[in-house]
PDB file of C-alpha atoms in Angstrom:
ATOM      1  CA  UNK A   1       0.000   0.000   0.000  1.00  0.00           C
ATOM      2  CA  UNK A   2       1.271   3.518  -0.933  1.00  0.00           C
ATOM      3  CA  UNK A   3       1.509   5.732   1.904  1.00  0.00           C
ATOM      4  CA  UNK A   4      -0.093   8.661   0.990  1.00  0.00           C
ATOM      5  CA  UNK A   5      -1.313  12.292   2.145  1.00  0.00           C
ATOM      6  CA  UNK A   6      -4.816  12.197   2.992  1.00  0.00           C
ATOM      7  CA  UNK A   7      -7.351  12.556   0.048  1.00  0.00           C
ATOM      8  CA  UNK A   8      -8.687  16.010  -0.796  1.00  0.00           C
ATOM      9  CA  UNK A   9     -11.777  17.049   0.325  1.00  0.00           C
ATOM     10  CA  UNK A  10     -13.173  17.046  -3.417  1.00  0.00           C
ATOM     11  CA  UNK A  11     -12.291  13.022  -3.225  1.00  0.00           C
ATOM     12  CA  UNK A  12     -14.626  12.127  -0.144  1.00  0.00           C
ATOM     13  CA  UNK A  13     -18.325  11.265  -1.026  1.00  0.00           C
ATOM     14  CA  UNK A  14     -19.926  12.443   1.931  1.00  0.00           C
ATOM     15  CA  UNK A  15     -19.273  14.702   4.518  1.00  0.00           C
ATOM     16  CA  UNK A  16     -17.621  13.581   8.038  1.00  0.00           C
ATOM     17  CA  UNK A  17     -18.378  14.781  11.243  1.00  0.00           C
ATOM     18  CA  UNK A  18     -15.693  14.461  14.558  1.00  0.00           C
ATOM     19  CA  UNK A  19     -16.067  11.826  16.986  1.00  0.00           C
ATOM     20  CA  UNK A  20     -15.627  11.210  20.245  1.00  0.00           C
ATOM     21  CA  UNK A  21     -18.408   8.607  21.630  1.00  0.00           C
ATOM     22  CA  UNK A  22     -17.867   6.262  18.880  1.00  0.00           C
ATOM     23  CA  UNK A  23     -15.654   3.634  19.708  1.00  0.00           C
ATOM     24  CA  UNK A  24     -13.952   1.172  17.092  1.00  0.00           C
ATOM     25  CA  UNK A  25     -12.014  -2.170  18.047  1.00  0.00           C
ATOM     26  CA  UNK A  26      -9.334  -1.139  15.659  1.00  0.00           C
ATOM     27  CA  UNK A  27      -8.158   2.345  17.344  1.00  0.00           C
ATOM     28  CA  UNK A  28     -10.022   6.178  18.037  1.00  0.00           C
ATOM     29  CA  UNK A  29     -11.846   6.975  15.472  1.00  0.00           C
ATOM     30  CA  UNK A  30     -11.430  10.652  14.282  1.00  0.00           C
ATOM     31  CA  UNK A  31     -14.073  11.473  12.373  1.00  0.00           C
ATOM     32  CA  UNK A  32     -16.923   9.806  10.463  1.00  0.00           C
ATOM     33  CA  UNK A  33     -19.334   9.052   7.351  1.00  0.00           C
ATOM     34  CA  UNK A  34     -21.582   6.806   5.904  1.00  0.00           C
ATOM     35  CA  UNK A  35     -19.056   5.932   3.578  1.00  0.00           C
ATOM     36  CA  UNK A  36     -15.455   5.451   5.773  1.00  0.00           C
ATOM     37  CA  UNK A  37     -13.805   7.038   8.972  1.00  0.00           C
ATOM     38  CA  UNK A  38     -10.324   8.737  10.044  1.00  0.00           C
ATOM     39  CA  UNK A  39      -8.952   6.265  12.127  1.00  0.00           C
ATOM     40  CA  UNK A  40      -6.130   6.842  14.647  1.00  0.00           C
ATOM     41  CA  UNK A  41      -4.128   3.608  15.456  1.00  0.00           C
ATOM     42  CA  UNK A  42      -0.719   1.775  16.160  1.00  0.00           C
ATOM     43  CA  UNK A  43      -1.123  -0.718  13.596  1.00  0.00           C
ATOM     44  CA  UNK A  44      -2.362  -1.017  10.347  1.00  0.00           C
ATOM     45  CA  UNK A  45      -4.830  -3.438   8.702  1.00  0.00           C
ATOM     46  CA  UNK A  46      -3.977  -5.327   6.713  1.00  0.00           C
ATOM     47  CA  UNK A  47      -6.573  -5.840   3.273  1.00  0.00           C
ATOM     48  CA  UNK A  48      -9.771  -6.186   3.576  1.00  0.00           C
ATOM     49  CA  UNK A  49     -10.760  -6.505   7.087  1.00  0.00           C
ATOM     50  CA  UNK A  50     -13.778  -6.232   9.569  1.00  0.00           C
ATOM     51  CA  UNK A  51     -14.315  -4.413  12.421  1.00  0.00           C
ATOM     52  CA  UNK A  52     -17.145  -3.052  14.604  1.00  0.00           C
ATOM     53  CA  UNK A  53     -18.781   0.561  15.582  1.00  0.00           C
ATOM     54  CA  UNK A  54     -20.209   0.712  18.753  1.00  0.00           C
ATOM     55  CA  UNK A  55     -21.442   4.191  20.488  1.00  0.00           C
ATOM     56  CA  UNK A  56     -24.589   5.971  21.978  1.00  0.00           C
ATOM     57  CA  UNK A  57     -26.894   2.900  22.084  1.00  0.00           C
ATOM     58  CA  UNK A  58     -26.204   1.245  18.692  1.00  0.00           C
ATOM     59  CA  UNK A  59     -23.350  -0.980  16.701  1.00  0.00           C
ATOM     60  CA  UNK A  60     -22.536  -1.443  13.489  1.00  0.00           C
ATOM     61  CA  UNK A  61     -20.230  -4.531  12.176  1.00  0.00           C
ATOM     62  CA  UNK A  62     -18.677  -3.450   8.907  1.00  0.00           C
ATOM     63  CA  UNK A  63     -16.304  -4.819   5.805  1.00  0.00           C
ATOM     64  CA  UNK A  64     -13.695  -2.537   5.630  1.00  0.00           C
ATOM     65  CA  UNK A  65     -10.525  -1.428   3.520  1.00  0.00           C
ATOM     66  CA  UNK A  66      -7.561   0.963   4.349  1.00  0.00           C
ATOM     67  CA  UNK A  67      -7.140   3.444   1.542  1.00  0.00           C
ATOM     68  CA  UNK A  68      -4.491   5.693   2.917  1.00  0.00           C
ATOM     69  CA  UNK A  69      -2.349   6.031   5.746  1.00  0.00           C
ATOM     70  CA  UNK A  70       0.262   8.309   7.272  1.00  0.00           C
ATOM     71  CA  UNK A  71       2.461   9.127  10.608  1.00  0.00           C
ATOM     72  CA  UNK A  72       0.632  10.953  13.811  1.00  0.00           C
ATOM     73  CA  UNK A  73       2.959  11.091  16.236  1.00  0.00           C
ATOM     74  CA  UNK A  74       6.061   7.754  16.863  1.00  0.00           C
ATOM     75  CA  UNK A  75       4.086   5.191  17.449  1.00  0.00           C
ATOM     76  CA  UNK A  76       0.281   5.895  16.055  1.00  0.00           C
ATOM     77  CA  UNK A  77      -0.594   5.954  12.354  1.00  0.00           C
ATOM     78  CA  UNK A  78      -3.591   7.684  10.727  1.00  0.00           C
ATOM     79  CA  UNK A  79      -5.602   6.110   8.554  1.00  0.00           C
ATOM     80  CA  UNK A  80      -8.404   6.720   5.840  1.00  0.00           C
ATOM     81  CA  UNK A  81     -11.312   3.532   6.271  1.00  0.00           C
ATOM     82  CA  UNK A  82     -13.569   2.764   3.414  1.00  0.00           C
ATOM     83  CA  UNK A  83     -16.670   1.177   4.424  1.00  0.00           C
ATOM     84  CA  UNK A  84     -17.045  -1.756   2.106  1.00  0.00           C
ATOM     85  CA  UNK A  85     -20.378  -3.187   0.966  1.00  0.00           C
ATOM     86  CA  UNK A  86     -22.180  -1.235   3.007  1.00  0.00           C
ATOM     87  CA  UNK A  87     -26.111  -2.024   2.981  1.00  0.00           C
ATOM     88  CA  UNK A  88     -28.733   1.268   3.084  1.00  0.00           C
ATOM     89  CA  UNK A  89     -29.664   0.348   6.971  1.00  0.00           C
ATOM     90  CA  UNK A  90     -25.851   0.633   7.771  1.00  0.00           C
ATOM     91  CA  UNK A  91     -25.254   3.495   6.109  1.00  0.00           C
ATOM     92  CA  UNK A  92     -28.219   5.251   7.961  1.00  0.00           C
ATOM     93  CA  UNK A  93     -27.055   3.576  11.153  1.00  0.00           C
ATOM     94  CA  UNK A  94     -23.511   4.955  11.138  1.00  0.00           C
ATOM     95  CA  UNK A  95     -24.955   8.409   9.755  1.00  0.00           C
ATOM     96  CA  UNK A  96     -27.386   8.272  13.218  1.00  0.00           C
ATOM     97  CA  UNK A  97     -24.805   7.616  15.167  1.00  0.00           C
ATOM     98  CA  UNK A  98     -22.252  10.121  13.933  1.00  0.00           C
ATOM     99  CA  UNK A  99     -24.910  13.078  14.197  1.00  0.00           C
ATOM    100  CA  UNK A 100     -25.943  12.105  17.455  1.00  0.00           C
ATOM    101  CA  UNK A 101     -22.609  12.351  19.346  1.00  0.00           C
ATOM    102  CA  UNK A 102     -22.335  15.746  17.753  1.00  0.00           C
ATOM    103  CA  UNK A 103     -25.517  17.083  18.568  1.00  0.00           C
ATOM    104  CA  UNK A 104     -24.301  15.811  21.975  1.00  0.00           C
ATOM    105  CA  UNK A 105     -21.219  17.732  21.659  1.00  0.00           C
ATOM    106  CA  UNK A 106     -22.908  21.333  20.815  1.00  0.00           C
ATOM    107  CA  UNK A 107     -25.523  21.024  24.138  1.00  0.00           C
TER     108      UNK A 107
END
């Protein structure tokens, strides 16, 4: 995989919003769409892999593909996730989710 800068904003499909209640088993998640997720971790997966969204009452077990990575700090990575084969119910699920925790955030 070619480490790259992260992809411009013109690249990204839908829009993300920050996270903090949203917890991934793969590292902090940064920010988030129905689509992928900024994910900050010390190692990176490998292909195609799965992993699971869990925050504010709901969880979401999703296919899932790195598509660009680079260095945050010595021993963490960031990465750009690509949701992969994602039905219409998860997509609205993770979209819920996401705009929950930051209409929690603004109160």
């Amino acid at each position: 995989m070619t480490n790259l800068a992260e992809p411009t904003t013109g690249r990204r499909r839908r829009g993300r919003l920050s996270q903090e209640a949203v917890i991934c088993d793969r590292g902090q998640v940064v920010d988030l769409s129905s689509t992928g997720m900024r994910l900050r971790c010390s190692r990176v997966p490998k292909g195609i892999f799965e992993t699971t969204l869990r925050g504010l009452g709901s969880e979401v077990s999703l296919k899932c593909k790195v598509v660009w990575t680079r260095r945050a700090g010595l021993f963490k990575k960031l990465c750009g996730i690509e949701f992969i084969d994602l039905d219409d119910g998860d997509a609205q699920r993770i979209t819920r989710m996401g705009m929950i925790n930051r209409d929690r955030r603004s109160v």
